[in-house]
mmCIF file of N, CA and C in Angstrom:
data_model
loop_
_atom_site.group_PDB
_atom_site.id
_atom_site.type_symbol
_atom_site.label_atom_id
_atom_site.label_comp_id
_atom_site.label_asym_id
_atom_site.label_seq_id
_atom_site.Cartn_x
_atom_site.Cartn_y
_atom_site.Cartn_z
ATOM 1 N N LEU D 1 1.259 -1.409 -0.476
ATOM 2 C CA LEU D 1 -0.389 0.108 0.427
ATOM 3 C C LEU D 1 0.834 1.336 -0.574
ATOM 4 N N ARG D 2 0.813 2.259 -0.379
ATOM 5 C CA ARG D 2 1.921 3.565 -0.744
ATOM 6 C C ARG D 2 0.774 4.535 -0.756
ATOM 7 N N ALA D 3 0.852 4.971 -0.899
ATOM 8 C CA ALA D 3 -0.364 6.898 -0.041
ATOM 9 C C ALA D 3 0.320 7.730 0.062
ATOM 10 N N ASP D 4 0.442 8.262 -1.156
ATOM 11 C CA ASP D 4 0.222 10.224 -1.574
ATOM 12 C C ASP D 4 -0.574 11.297 -1.154
ATOM 13 N N ALA D 5 -0.454 11.979 -0.674
ATOM 14 C CA ALA D 5 -0.547 12.901 -0.535
ATOM 15 C C ALA D 5 -0.465 14.485 0.463
ATOM 16 N N ASP D 6 -0.177 15.830 -0.494
ATOM 17 C CA ASP D 6 -0.212 16.994 0.410
ATOM 18 C C ASP D 6 -0.752 17.010 2.387
ATOM 19 N N ALA D 7 0.412 17.448 2.563
ATOM 20 C CA ALA D 7 -0.912 18.017 4.502
ATOM 21 C C ALA D 7 -2.019 18.886 3.662
ATOM 22 N N GLY D 8 -3.069 18.332 4.502
ATOM 23 C CA GLY D 8 -4.251 19.176 4.548
ATOM 24 C C GLY D 8 -5.242 19.192 3.531
ATOM 25 N N VAL D 9 -4.424 17.920 2.671
ATOM 26 C CA VAL D 9 -6.152 17.471 1.019
ATOM 27 C C VAL D 9 -6.560 16.461 2.418
ATOM 28 N N THR D 10 -8.320 16.948 2.288
ATOM 29 C CA THR D 10 -9.641 16.231 2.896
ATOM 30 C C THR D 10 -10.173 15.331 2.001
ATOM 31 N N ALA D 11 -10.357 15.887 0.003
ATOM 32 C CA ALA D 11 -11.507 15.087 -0.641
ATOM 33 C C ALA D 11 -11.152 13.531 -0.061
ATOM 34 N N SER D 12 -11.625 12.143 -0.470
ATOM 35 C CA SER D 12 -12.033 12.010 -0.402
ATOM 36 C C SER D 12 -10.615 11.371 -1.411
ATOM 37 N N PRO D 13 -10.641 9.667 -1.233
ATOM 38 C CA PRO D 13 -8.625 9.485 -1.267
ATOM 39 C C PRO D 13 -9.221 8.297 -2.007
ATOM 40 N N LEU D 14 -8.610 8.160 -3.356
ATOM 41 C CA LEU D 14 -8.529 7.802 -5.416
ATOM 42 C C LEU D 14 -7.801 6.748 -4.585
ATOM 43 N N ILE D 15 -7.738 5.316 -4.785
ATOM 44 C CA ILE D 15 -7.739 4.549 -4.734
ATOM 45 C C ILE D 15 -6.920 4.266 -6.659
ATOM 46 N N VAL D 16 -6.038 3.483 -6.251
ATOM 47 C CA VAL D 16 -5.737 3.261 -8.559
ATOM 48 C C VAL D 16 -5.027 2.410 -8.205
ATOM 49 N N LEU D 17 -5.145 1.863 -9.186
ATOM 50 C CA LEU D 17 -5.077 0.017 -9.066
ATOM 51 C C LEU D 17 -3.896 -0.402 -10.411
ATOM 52 N N HIS D 18 -3.562 -0.877 -9.848
ATOM 53 C CA HIS D 18 -2.238 -1.503 -11.523
ATOM 54 C C HIS D 18 -3.007 -2.236 -12.471
ATOM 55 N N GLY D 19 -1.897 -2.069 -13.058
ATOM 56 C CA GLY D 19 -2.450 -4.264 -14.644
ATOM 57 C C GLY D 19 -1.469 -4.739 -14.262
ATOM 58 N N ALA D 20 -2.102 -5.963 -15.092
ATOM 59 C CA ALA D 20 -1.484 -7.035 -14.791
ATOM 60 C C ALA D 20 0.157 -7.043 -15.024
ATOM 61 N N ASN D 21 0.444 -8.478 -14.233
ATOM 62 C CA ASN D 21 1.792 -7.640 -14.795
ATOM 63 C C ASN D 21 2.175 -6.176 -13.373
ATOM 64 N N GLY D 22 1.436 -5.795 -13.148
ATOM 65 C CA GLY D 22 2.064 -4.875 -12.760
ATOM 66 C C GLY D 22 1.904 -4.788 -11.395
ATOM 67 N N SER D 23 2.967 -2.980 -11.005
ATOM 68 C CA SER D 23 2.383 -3.209 -9.146
ATOM 69 C C SER D 23 2.583 -1.663 -8.604
ATOM 70 N N ALA D 24 2.331 -1.085 -7.726
ATOM 71 C CA ALA D 24 1.935 -0.585 -7.639
ATOM 72 C C ALA D 24 2.748 0.943 -7.562
ATOM 73 N N ALA D 25 4.905 0.970 -8.030
ATOM 74 C CA ALA D 25 6.328 1.473 -7.812
ATOM 75 C C ALA D 25 5.788 1.995 -9.376
ATOM 76 N N ASP D 26 4.358 0.941 -10.266
ATOM 77 C CA ASP D 26 4.404 1.755 -12.254
ATOM 78 C C ASP D 26 3.790 2.435 -12.079
ATOM 79 N N LEU D 27 3.528 2.922 -10.461
ATOM 80 C CA LEU D 27 1.559 4.083 -10.774
ATOM 81 C C LEU D 27 3.477 5.062 -10.273
ATOM 82 N N LYS D 28 4.311 5.596 -9.715
ATOM 83 C CA LYS D 28 4.507 6.588 -9.078
ATOM 84 C C LYS D 28 4.820 7.580 -9.849
ATOM 85 N N PRO D 29 4.409 8.305 -11.109
ATOM 86 C CA PRO D 29 4.182 8.898 -12.039
ATOM 87 C C PRO D 29 2.918 9.796 -11.887
ATOM 88 N N LEU D 30 1.986 9.219 -12.043
ATOM 89 C CA LEU D 30 0.715 9.003 -11.683
ATOM 90 C C LEU D 30 0.790 9.722 -10.587
ATOM 91 N N LEU D 31 0.900 8.947 -9.607
ATOM 92 C CA LEU D 31 0.810 9.224 -8.186
ATOM 93 C C LEU D 31 1.093 11.002 -8.133
ATOM 94 N N ASP D 32 2.425 11.177 -8.501
ATOM 95 C CA ASP D 32 3.264 12.050 -7.702
ATOM 96 C C ASP D 32 1.993 14.072 -8.735
ATOM 97 N N ARG D 33 1.528 12.718 -9.623
ATOM 98 C CA ARG D 33 0.522 13.840 -9.995
ATOM 99 C C ARG D 33 -0.110 14.433 -9.202
ATOM 100 N N LEU D 34 -1.346 13.644 -9.248
ATOM 101 C CA LEU D 34 -3.508 13.019 -8.119
ATOM 102 C C LEU D 34 -2.151 13.740 -7.342
ATOM 103 N N GLY D 35 -1.623 13.549 -6.622
ATOM 104 C CA GLY D 35 -1.397 13.386 -5.173
ATOM 105 C C GLY D 35 -1.095 14.362 -4.247
ATOM 106 N N THR D 36 -1.170 15.660 -5.236
ATOM 107 C CA THR D 36 -0.662 16.839 -4.696
ATOM 108 C C THR D 36 -2.567 17.956 -4.477
ATOM 109 N N HIS D 37 -3.557 16.841 -5.511
ATOM 110 C CA HIS D 37 -5.527 17.351 -5.511
ATOM 111 C C HIS D 37 -5.963 16.547 -3.913
ATOM 112 N N ARG D 38 -5.207 16.018 -4.553
ATOM 113 C CA ARG D 38 -6.350 14.326 -3.045
ATOM 114 C C ARG D 38 -5.264 13.231 -2.519
ATOM 115 N N PRO D 39 -5.656 12.346 -1.409
ATOM 116 C CA PRO D 39 -4.933 11.256 -1.194
ATOM 117 C C PRO D 39 -4.786 10.321 -2.228
ATOM 118 N N VAL D 40 -3.883 8.691 -2.840
ATOM 119 C CA VAL D 40 -4.550 8.383 -3.697
ATOM 120 C C VAL D 40 -3.165 6.727 -3.396
ATOM 121 N N LEU D 41 -4.083 6.125 -2.897
ATOM 122 C CA LEU D 41 -3.471 5.224 -3.128
ATOM 123 C C LEU D 41 -3.001 4.255 -3.642
ATOM 124 N N ALA D 42 -2.134 3.521 -3.910
ATOM 125 C CA ALA D 42 -2.007 2.123 -4.816
ATOM 126 C C ALA D 42 -1.864 1.691 -4.331
ATOM 127 N N LEU D 43 -1.868 -0.003 -4.643
ATOM 128 C CA LEU D 43 -2.040 -1.085 -3.445
ATOM 129 C C LEU D 43 -1.919 -2.100 -4.561
ATOM 130 N N ASN D 44 -1.055 -2.761 -4.302
ATOM 131 C CA ASN D 44 -0.377 -3.540 -4.582
ATOM 132 C C ASN D 44 -1.413 -5.232 -4.516
ATOM 133 N N MET D 45 -1.522 -5.617 -5.740
ATOM 134 C CA MET D 45 -2.653 -6.986 -6.323
ATOM 135 C C MET D 45 -1.635 -8.053 -4.688
ATOM 136 N N VAL D 46 -2.712 -8.794 -4.960
ATOM 137 C CA VAL D 46 -1.678 -10.422 -4.162
ATOM 138 C C VAL D 46 -1.217 -10.927 -5.512
ATOM 139 N N GLY D 47 -0.133 -11.953 -5.397
ATOM 140 C CA GLY D 47 1.015 -12.033 -5.656
ATOM 141 C C GLY D 47 1.736 -10.983 -7.205
ATOM 142 N N HIS D 48 1.864 -9.454 -6.133
ATOM 143 C CA HIS D 48 2.114 -8.847 -7.400
ATOM 144 C C HIS D 48 3.174 -7.770 -6.796
ATOM 145 N N GLY D 49 4.245 -6.861 -6.629
ATOM 146 C CA GLY D 49 4.486 -6.215 -5.932
ATOM 147 C C GLY D 49 6.032 -6.434 -5.213
ATOM 148 N N GLY D 50 5.937 -7.884 -4.813
ATOM 149 C CA GLY D 50 7.203 -8.295 -3.908
ATOM 150 C C GLY D 50 5.526 -9.843 -3.053
ATOM 151 N N ARG D 51 4.210 -9.344 -3.209
ATOM 152 C CA ARG D 51 3.177 -10.345 -2.114
ATOM 153 C C ARG D 51 3.577 -11.092 -2.919
ATOM 154 N N PRO D 52 3.441 -12.547 -1.666
ATOM 155 C CA PRO D 52 3.764 -13.738 -2.529
ATOM 156 C C PRO D 52 2.646 -14.042 -3.747
ATOM 157 N N VAL D 53 2.786 -14.734 -4.108
ATOM 158 C CA VAL D 53 1.530 -15.539 -5.626
ATOM 159 C C VAL D 53 0.999 -16.780 -3.997
ATOM 160 N N PRO D 54 -0.236 -16.910 -4.257
ATOM 161 C CA PRO D 54 -1.225 -17.825 -4.270
ATOM 162 C C PRO D 54 -0.632 -19.180 -4.937
ATOM 163 N N ASP D 55 -1.032 -20.083 -4.206
ATOM 164 C CA ASP D 55 -1.005 -21.015 -5.795
ATOM 165 C C ASP D 55 -2.684 -21.251 -5.972
ATOM 166 N N ALA D 56 -3.421 -20.987 -5.300
ATOM 167 C CA ALA D 56 -4.990 -20.336 -6.364
ATOM 168 C C ALA D 56 -5.294 -19.209 -6.179
ATOM 169 N N LEU D 57 -6.134 -18.251 -6.745
ATOM 170 C CA LEU D 57 -6.568 -16.679 -7.310
ATOM 171 C C LEU D 57 -7.642 -16.588 -7.759
ATOM 172 N N SER D 58 -8.601 -16.701 -6.938
ATOM 173 C CA SER D 58 -9.753 -16.251 -7.856
ATOM 174 C C SER D 58 -10.473 -14.624 -8.070
ATOM 175 N N VAL D 59 -11.166 -13.895 -8.718
ATOM 176 C CA VAL D 59 -11.041 -12.756 -9.212
ATOM 177 C C VAL D 59 -11.926 -12.660 -7.542
ATOM 178 N N SER D 60 -12.540 -12.965 -7.312
ATOM 179 C CA SER D 60 -13.294 -13.412 -4.723
ATOM 180 C C SER D 60 -12.369 -12.728 -5.353
ATOM 181 N N ASP D 61 -11.133 -13.811 -4.812
ATOM 182 C CA ASP D 61 -10.224 -13.560 -4.171
ATOM 183 C C ASP D 61 -9.439 -12.203 -3.689
ATOM 184 N N MET D 62 -8.871 -11.269 -5.020
ATOM 185 C CA MET D 62 -8.341 -10.633 -5.963
ATOM 186 C C MET D 62 -9.369 -9.302 -5.207
ATOM 187 N N VAL D 63 -10.715 -9.517 -5.007
ATOM 188 C CA VAL D 63 -11.454 -8.595 -4.210
ATOM 189 C C VAL D 63 -11.859 -8.053 -2.549
ATOM 190 N N GLU D 64 -11.479 -9.543 -2.581
ATOM 191 C CA GLU D 64 -11.121 -9.736 -0.336
ATOM 192 C C GLU D 64 -10.203 -9.351 -0.212
ATOM 193 N N ASP D 65 -9.193 -9.605 -1.003
ATOM 194 C CA ASP D 65 -7.598 -9.157 -0.861
ATOM 195 C C ASP D 65 -7.600 -6.916 -0.812
ATOM 196 N N VAL D 66 -8.072 -6.842 -1.685
ATOM 197 C CA VAL D 66 -8.612 -5.541 -1.804
ATOM 198 C C VAL D 66 -8.724 -4.934 -0.888
ATOM 199 N N LEU D 67 -10.026 -4.871 -0.987
ATOM 200 C CA LEU D 67 -11.017 -4.738 1.108
ATOM 201 C C LEU D 67 -9.967 -4.960 1.595
ATOM 202 N N ALA D 68 -9.881 -6.189 2.361
ATOM 203 C CA ALA D 68 -8.911 -6.458 3.151
ATOM 204 C C ALA D 68 -7.460 -4.864 3.661
ATOM 205 N N GLN D 69 -7.467 -4.889 2.332
ATOM 206 C CA GLN D 69 -6.115 -3.026 2.391
ATOM 207 C C GLN D 69 -7.062 -2.063 2.515
ATOM 208 N N LEU D 70 -7.696 -1.946 2.167
ATOM 209 C CA LEU D 70 -8.672 -0.820 2.371
ATOM 210 C C LEU D 70 -9.026 -0.572 4.182
ATOM 211 N N ASP D 71 -9.884 -1.675 4.289
ATOM 212 C CA ASP D 71 -9.764 -2.052 5.920
ATOM 213 C C ASP D 71 -9.090 -1.750 6.513
ATOM 214 N N SER D 72 -7.696 -2.044 5.620
ATOM 215 C CA SER D 72 -6.067 -2.240 7.006
ATOM 216 C C SER D 72 -6.094 0.067 6.563
ATOM 217 N N ALA D 73 -5.999 0.312 6.346
ATOM 218 C CA ALA D 73 -5.600 1.602 6.375
ATOM 219 C C ALA D 73 -7.044 3.212 6.484
ATOM 220 N N GLY D 74 -8.091 2.320 6.718
ATOM 221 C CA GLY D 74 -9.582 3.202 7.182
ATOM 222 C C GLY D 74 -9.648 3.544 5.807
ATOM 223 N N VAL D 75 -10.392 3.199 5.373
ATOM 224 C CA VAL D 75 -10.932 4.068 4.274
ATOM 225 C C VAL D 75 -12.094 3.128 4.000
ATOM 226 N N GLY D 76 -12.971 4.043 4.044
ATOM 227 C CA GLY D 76 -14.835 3.981 4.464
ATOM 228 C C GLY D 76 -15.056 3.654 2.213
ATOM 229 N N ARG D 77 -15.068 5.522 2.109
ATOM 230 C CA ARG D 77 -15.516 5.819 1.030
ATOM 231 C C ARG D 77 -14.268 5.949 0.107
ATOM 232 N N ALA D 78 -13.563 5.328 -1.195
ATOM 233 C CA ALA D 78 -12.981 6.417 -1.362
ATOM 234 C C ALA D 78 -13.768 5.986 -3.830
ATOM 235 N N HIS D 79 -12.822 6.888 -4.244
ATOM 236 C CA HIS D 79 -12.664 6.899 -5.775
ATOM 237 C C HIS D 79 -11.935 6.158 -6.619
ATOM 238 N N TRP D 80 -12.272 5.559 -7.527
ATOM 239 C CA TRP D 80 -11.419 4.729 -8.045
ATOM 240 C C TRP D 80 -10.793 4.773 -9.358
ATOM 241 N N PHE D 81 -9.353 4.014 -9.589
ATOM 242 C CA PHE D 81 -9.487 4.274 -10.767
ATOM 243 C C PHE D 81 -8.289 3.209 -10.990
ATOM 244 N N GLY D 82 -8.009 2.270 -12.360
ATOM 245 C CA GLY D 82 -7.467 1.787 -12.649
ATOM 246 C C GLY D 82 -8.029 -0.203 -13.142
#
């Protein structure tokens, strides 16, 4: 989980998801620009960005993982990109 935001920005966060075979690190140029306007969270999907690759993985597993990351970060409502 990577978060970027200027101090004092209170807009709801933008959640940015990387593409296949990518990672949150690939999104740094985008985060640098968007983080000046609102909090931005880039998530590493399960099996990406150094996270372990499970033996089996479904779309619902990935959704549950993303929701768990957002819960852990205290995000209730957000905008999405990716």
